[in-house]
Short mmCIF file of C-alpha atoms in Angstrom, two decimals:
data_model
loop_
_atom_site.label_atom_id
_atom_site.label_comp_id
_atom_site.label_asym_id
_atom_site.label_seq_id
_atom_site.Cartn_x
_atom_site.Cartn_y
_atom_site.Cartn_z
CA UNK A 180 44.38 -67.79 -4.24
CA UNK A 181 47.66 -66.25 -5.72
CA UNK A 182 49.65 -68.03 -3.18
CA UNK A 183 47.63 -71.70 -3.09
CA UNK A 184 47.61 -71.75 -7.49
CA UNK A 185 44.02 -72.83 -7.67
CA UNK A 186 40.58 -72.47 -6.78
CA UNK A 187 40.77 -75.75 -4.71
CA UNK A 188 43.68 -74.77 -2.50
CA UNK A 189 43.05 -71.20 -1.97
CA UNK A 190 39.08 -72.89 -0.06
CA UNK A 191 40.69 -75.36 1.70
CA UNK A 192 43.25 -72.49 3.44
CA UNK A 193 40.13 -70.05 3.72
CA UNK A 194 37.69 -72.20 4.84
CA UNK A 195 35.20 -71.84 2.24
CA UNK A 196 33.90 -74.24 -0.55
CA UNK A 197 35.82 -74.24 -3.69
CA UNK A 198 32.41 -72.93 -5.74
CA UNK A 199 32.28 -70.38 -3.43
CA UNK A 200 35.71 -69.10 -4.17
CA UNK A 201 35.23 -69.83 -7.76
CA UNK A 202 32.01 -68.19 -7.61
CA UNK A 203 33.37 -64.53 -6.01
CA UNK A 204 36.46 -64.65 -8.41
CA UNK A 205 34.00 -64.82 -11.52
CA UNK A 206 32.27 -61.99 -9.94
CA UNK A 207 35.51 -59.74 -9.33
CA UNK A 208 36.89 -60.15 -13.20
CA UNK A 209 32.54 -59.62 -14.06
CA UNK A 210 33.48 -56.19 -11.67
CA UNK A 211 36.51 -55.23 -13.45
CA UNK A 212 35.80 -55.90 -16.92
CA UNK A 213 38.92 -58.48 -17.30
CA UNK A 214 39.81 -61.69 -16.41
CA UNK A 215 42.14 -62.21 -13.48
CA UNK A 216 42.92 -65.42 -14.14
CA UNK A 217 44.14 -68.16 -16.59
CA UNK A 218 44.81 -71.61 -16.15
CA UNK A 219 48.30 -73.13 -17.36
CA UNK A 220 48.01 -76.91 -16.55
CA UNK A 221 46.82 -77.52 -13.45
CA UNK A 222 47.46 -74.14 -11.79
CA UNK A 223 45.69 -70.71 -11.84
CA UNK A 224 48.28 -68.27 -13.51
CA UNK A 225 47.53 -64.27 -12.66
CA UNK A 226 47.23 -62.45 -15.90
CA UNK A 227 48.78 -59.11 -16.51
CA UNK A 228 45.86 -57.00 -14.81
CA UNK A 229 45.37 -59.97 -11.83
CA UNK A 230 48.90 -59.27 -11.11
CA UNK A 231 48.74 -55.18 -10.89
CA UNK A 232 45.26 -56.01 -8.56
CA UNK A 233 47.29 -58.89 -6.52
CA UNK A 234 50.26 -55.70 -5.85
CA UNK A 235 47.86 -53.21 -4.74
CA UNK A 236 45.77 -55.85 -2.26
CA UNK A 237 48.63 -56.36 -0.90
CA UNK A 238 49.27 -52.91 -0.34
CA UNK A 239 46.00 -52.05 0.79
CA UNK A 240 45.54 -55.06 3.41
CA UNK A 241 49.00 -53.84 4.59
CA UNK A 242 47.71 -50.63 5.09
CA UNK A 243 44.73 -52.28 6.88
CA UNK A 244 46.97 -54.27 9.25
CA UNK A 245 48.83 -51.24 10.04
CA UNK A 246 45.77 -48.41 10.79
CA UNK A 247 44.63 -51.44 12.86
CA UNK A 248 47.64 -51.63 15.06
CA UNK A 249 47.84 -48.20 15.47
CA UNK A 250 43.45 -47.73 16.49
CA UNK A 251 44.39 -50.09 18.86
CA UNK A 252 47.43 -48.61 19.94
CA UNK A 253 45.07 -45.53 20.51
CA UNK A 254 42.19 -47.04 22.49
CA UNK A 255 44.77 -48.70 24.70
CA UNK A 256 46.51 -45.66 25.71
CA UNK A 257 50.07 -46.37 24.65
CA UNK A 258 49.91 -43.35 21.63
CA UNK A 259 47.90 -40.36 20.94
CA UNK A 260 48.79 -36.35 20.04
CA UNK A 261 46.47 -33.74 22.39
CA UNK A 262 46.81 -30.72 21.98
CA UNK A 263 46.54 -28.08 25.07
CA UNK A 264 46.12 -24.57 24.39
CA UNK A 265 47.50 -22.50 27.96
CA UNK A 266 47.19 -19.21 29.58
CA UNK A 267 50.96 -18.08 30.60
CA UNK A 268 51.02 -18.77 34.56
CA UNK A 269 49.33 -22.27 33.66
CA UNK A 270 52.22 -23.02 31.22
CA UNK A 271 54.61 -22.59 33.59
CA UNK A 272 52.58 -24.80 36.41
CA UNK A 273 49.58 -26.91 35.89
CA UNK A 274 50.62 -27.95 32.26
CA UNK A 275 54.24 -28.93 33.51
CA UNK A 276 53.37 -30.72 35.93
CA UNK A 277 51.05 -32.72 34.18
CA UNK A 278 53.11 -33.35 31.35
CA UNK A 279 56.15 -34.70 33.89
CA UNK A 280 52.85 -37.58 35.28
CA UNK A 281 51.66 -38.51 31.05
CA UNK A 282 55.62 -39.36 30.72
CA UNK A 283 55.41 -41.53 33.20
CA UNK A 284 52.08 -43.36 33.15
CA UNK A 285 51.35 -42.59 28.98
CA UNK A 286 54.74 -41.81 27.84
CA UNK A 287 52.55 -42.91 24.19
CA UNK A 288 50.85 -39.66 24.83
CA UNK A 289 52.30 -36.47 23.14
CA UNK A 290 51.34 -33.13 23.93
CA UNK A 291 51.52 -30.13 21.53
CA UNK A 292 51.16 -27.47 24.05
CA UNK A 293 50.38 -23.99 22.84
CA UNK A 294 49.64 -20.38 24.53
CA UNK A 295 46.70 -17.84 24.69
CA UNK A 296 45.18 -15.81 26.79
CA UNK A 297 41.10 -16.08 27.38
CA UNK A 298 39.04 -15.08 25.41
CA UNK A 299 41.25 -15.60 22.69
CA UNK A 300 41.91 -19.41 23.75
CA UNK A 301 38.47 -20.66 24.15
CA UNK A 302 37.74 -19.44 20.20
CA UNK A 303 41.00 -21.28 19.30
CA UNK A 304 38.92 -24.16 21.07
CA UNK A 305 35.87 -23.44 18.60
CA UNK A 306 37.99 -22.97 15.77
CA UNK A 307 39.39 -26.68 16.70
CA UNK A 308 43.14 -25.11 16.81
CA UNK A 309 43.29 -27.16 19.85
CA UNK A 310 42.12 -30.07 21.65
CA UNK A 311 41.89 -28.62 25.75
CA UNK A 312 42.18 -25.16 26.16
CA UNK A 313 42.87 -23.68 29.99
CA UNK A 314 41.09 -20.64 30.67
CA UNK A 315 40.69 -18.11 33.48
CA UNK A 316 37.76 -16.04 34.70
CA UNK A 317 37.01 -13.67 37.53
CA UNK A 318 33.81 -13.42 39.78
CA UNK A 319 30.88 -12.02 38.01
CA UNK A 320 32.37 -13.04 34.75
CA UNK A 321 31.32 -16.04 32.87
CA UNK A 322 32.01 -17.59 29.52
CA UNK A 323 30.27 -17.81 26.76
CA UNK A 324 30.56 -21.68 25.45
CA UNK A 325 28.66 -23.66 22.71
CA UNK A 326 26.28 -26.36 24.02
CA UNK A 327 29.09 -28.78 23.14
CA UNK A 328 31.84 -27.61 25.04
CA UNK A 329 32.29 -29.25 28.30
CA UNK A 330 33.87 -27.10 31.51
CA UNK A 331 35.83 -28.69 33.78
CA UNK A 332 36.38 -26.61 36.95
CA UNK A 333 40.35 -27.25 38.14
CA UNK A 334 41.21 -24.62 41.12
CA UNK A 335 40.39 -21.30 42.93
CA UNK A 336 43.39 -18.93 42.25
CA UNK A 337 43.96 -16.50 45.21
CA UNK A 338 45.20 -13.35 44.12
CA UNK A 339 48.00 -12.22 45.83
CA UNK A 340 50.06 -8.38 45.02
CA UNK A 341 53.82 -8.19 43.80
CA UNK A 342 55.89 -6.35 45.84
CA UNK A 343 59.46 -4.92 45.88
CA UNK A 344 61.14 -6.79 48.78
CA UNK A 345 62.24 -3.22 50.53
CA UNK A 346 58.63 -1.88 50.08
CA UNK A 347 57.31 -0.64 53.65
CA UNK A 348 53.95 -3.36 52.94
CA UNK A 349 56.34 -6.20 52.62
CA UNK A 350 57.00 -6.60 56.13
CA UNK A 351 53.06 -7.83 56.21
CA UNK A 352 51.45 -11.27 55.71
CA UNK A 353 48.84 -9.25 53.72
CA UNK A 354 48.28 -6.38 52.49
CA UNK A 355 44.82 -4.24 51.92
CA UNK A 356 43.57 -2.95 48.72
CA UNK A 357 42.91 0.59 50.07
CA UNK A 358 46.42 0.33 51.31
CA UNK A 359 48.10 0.67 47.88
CA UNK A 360 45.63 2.98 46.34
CA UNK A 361 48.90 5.83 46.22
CA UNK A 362 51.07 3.03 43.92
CA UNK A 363 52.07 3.13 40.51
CA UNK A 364 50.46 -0.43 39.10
CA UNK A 365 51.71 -2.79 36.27
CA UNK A 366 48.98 -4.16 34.90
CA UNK A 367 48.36 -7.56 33.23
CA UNK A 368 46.70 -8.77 30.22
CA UNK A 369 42.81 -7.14 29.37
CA UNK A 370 41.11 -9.67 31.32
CA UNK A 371 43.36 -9.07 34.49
CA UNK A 372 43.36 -5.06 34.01
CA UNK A 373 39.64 -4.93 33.78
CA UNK A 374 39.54 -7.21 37.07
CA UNK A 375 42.17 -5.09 39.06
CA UNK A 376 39.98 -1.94 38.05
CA UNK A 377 36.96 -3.61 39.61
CA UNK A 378 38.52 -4.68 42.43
CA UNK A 379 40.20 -1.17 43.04
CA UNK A 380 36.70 0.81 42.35
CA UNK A 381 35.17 -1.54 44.61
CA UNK A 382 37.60 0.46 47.08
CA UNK A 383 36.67 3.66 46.06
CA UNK A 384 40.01 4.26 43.61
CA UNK A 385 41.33 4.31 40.33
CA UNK A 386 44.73 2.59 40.34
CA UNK A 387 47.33 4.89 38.44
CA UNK A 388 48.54 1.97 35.73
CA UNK A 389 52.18 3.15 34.44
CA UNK A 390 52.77 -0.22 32.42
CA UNK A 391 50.99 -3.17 31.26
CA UNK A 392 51.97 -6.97 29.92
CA UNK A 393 50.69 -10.38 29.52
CA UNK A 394 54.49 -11.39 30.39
CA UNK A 395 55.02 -12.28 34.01
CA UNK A 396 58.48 -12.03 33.51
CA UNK A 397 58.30 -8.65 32.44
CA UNK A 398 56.29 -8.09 35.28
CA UNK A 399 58.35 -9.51 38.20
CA UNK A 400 61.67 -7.14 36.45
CA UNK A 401 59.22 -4.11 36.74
CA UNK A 402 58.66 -4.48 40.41
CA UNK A 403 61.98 -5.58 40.87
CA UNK A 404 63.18 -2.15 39.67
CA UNK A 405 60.69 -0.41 41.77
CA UNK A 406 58.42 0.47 38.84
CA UNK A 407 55.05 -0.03 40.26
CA UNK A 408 53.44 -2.56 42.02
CA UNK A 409 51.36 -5.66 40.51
CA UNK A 410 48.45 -7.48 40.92
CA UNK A 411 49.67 -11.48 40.74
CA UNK A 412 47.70 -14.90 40.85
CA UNK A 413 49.25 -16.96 43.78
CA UNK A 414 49.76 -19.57 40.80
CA UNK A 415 52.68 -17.65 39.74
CA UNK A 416 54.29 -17.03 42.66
CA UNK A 417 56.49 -20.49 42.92
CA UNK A 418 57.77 -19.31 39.39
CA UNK A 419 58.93 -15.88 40.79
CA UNK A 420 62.62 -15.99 39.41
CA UNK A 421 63.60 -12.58 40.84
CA UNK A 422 64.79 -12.60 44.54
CA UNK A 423 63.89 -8.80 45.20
CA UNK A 424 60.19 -8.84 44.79
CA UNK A 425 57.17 -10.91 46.73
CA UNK A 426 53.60 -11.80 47.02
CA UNK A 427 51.51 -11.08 49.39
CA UNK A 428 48.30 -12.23 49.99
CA UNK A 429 45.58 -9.85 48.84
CA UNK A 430 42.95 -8.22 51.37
CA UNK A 431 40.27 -8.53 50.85
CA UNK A 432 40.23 -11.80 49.94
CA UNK A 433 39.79 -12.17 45.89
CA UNK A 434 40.07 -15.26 43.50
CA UNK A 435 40.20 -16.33 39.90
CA UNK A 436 38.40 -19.61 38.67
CA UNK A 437 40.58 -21.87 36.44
CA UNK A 438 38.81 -24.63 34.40
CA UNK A 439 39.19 -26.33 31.40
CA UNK A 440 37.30 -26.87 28.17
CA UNK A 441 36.75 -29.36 25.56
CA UNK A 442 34.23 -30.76 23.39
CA UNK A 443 31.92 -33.16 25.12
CA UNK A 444 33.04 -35.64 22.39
CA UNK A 445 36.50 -35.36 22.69
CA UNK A 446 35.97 -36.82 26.29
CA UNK A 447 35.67 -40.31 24.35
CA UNK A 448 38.91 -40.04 22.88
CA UNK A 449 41.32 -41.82 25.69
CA UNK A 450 44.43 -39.53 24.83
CA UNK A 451 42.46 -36.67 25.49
CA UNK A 452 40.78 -37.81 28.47
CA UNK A 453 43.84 -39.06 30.48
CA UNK A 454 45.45 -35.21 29.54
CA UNK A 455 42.48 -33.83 31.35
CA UNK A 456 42.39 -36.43 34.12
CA UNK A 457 46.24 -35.50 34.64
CA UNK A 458 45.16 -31.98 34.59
CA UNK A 459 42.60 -32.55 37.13
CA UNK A 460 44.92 -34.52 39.70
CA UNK A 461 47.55 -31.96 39.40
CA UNK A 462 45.22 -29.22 40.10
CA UNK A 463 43.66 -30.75 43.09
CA UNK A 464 47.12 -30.69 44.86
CA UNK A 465 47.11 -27.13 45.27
CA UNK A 466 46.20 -24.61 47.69
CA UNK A 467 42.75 -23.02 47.79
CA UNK A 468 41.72 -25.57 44.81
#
C-alpha cells in the first residue's frame, strides 16, 4: 500500500479485492486511534503517524525474515550452540574427538564445552547450565535423574593402575589388587576414591592414600616421581604425557560406566541431537565399549 499509492494498486499486487484492503486499513487507523492515510489527488499520502507505523513494519517484517532464516538454518543443521558439560578424562578424549567429526559434517554446530565432575555435572544438567552433560559411575552405583532426563549409555571403562615405569609390577601385563596393597596411592576425585576403597576392601585392605586430585596431570607427575601409585581409567591412558609411568590392566577385572544425559526434549532439537549422535559413534570405536 505505501509502495503501490492507493487502495487499488496495493489489491491488485496482493491479490485481494480493493474493499478488502480498504476495508482492513479502516480497521487499523479504527485500532490506532488515527488515520494512516490521506489522499492528495489521486494517490494515498502516509500521514505523520502512517509513516512512523510504515518504519517500524518494516523493521519488524525484517526481523521476521531474518528469525526465519535463521529457524531454518537450525532445523537444517547448518547452525546451532550445544553446550557439553565433561568429566576431565572425557575432555581430553570422547569430547575431542567428537568435536574434530561436527567440524566436518556440521561445521554450523558450535560447542561450548565445559568441565565437572559427577555428581556435580548432572545438577549443572538440572540447573540447565548445560545442554549434555558426560557422567561416570561405578558398579553398584546409580544416578539419581528426574523423569525427564534421558541416559544414554556410551562405553565400559576398564580400569587399569598407574605405574612408575621401573616399578618391579611393571614388567606384568596385569597386575592384582592384593598385589599393591603395601603402596602409597594417589587418589582421584570423591567418586573415584570412594570406588578404589571398595575395590581395595573387597581385597581385604585399606589402601594408604598419601595424595589426592581430580587432575590427571597431577597424577601422572606423582607417579612419575615415585610418589605412590594410582588407580587410572584405561580412557586416560592414550593421554599419558609422561614417558616414565604406565597402565596396567587391573586384576581383577573392574569397570566404570560412561553415559550421557539430557532432557528427553532436547533430543528434538537437531544441534543437540547430532552432538550426542557424534558422541555415540565416537564412543563405540573404543575398546571394551
Amino acid at each position: 500500500m505505501v509502495a503501490s499509492g492507493s487502495y487499488s494498486a496495493a489489491a491488485r499486487v496482493l491479490g485481494y479485492t480493493q474493499p478488502a484492503i480498504t476495508q482492513q486499513m479502516k480497521a487499523l487507523e479504527r485500532a490506532v486511534g488515527t488515520p494512516l492515510f490521506t489522499r492528495v489527488g489521486r494517490k494515498m499520502k502516509l500521514t505523520e503517524a502512517g509513516e512512523s507505523l510504515a518504519r517500524h513494519a518494516e523493521s519488524i517484517l525484517g526481523s521476521l525474515s531474518a528469525a526465519e532464516a535463521q529457524l531454518k538454518a537450525y532445523t537444517r543443521l547448518r547452525t546451532g550452540r550445544v553446550r557439553v558439560c565433561g568429566f576431565p578424562s572425557a575432555n581430553v578424549t570422547l569430547v575431542p574427538e567428537a568435536l574434530s567429526g561436527l567440524a566436518k559434517d556440521h561445521p554450523g554446530v558450535q560447542v561450548e564445552l565445559l568441565e565437572g565432575e559427577p555428581p556435580e555435572s548432572l545438577r549443572r544438567l538440572q540447573r540447565g547450565e548445560c545442554d549434555i552433560t558426560l557422567a561416570f559411575t561405578y558398579p553398584g552405583l546409580h544416578e539419581e535423574i528426574p523423569e525427564e532426563v534421558t541416559e544414554v549409555r556410551l562405553l565400559e571403562d576398564q580400569l587399569t593402575v598407574l605405574l612408575p615405569t621401573g616399578h618391579p609390577l611393571a614388567r606384568r601385563r596385569a597386575v592384582h589388587l592384593a598385589d599393591l596393597a603395601e603402596e602409597q596411592w594417589i587418589a582421584g576425585c570423591p567418586r573415584c576414591r570412594a570406588n578404589l576403597l571398595h575395590e581395595c576392601a573387597e581385597l581385604g585392605f585399606v589402601p594408604d592414600i598419601r595424595f589426592a586430585t581430580d587432575d590427571n596431570l597431577v597424577v601422572q607427575s606423582l607417579v612419575a616421581q615415585g610418589l605412590g601409585v594410582a588407580m587410572m581409567p584405561a580412557l586416560v591412558l592414550p593421554s599419558l604425557s609422561l614417558n616414565r609411568v604406565c597402565g596396567r590392566v587391573l586384576e581383577p577385572a573392574a569397570r566404570r560406566h560412561i553415559a550421557a544425559y539430557v532432557y528427553r526434549d532436547h533430543l528434538r532439537i537437531p544441534a543437540t541431537a547430532v552432538v550426542l549422535d557424534e558422541l555415540k559413534r565416537v564412543a563405540s570405536n573404543r575398546v571394551g565399549c
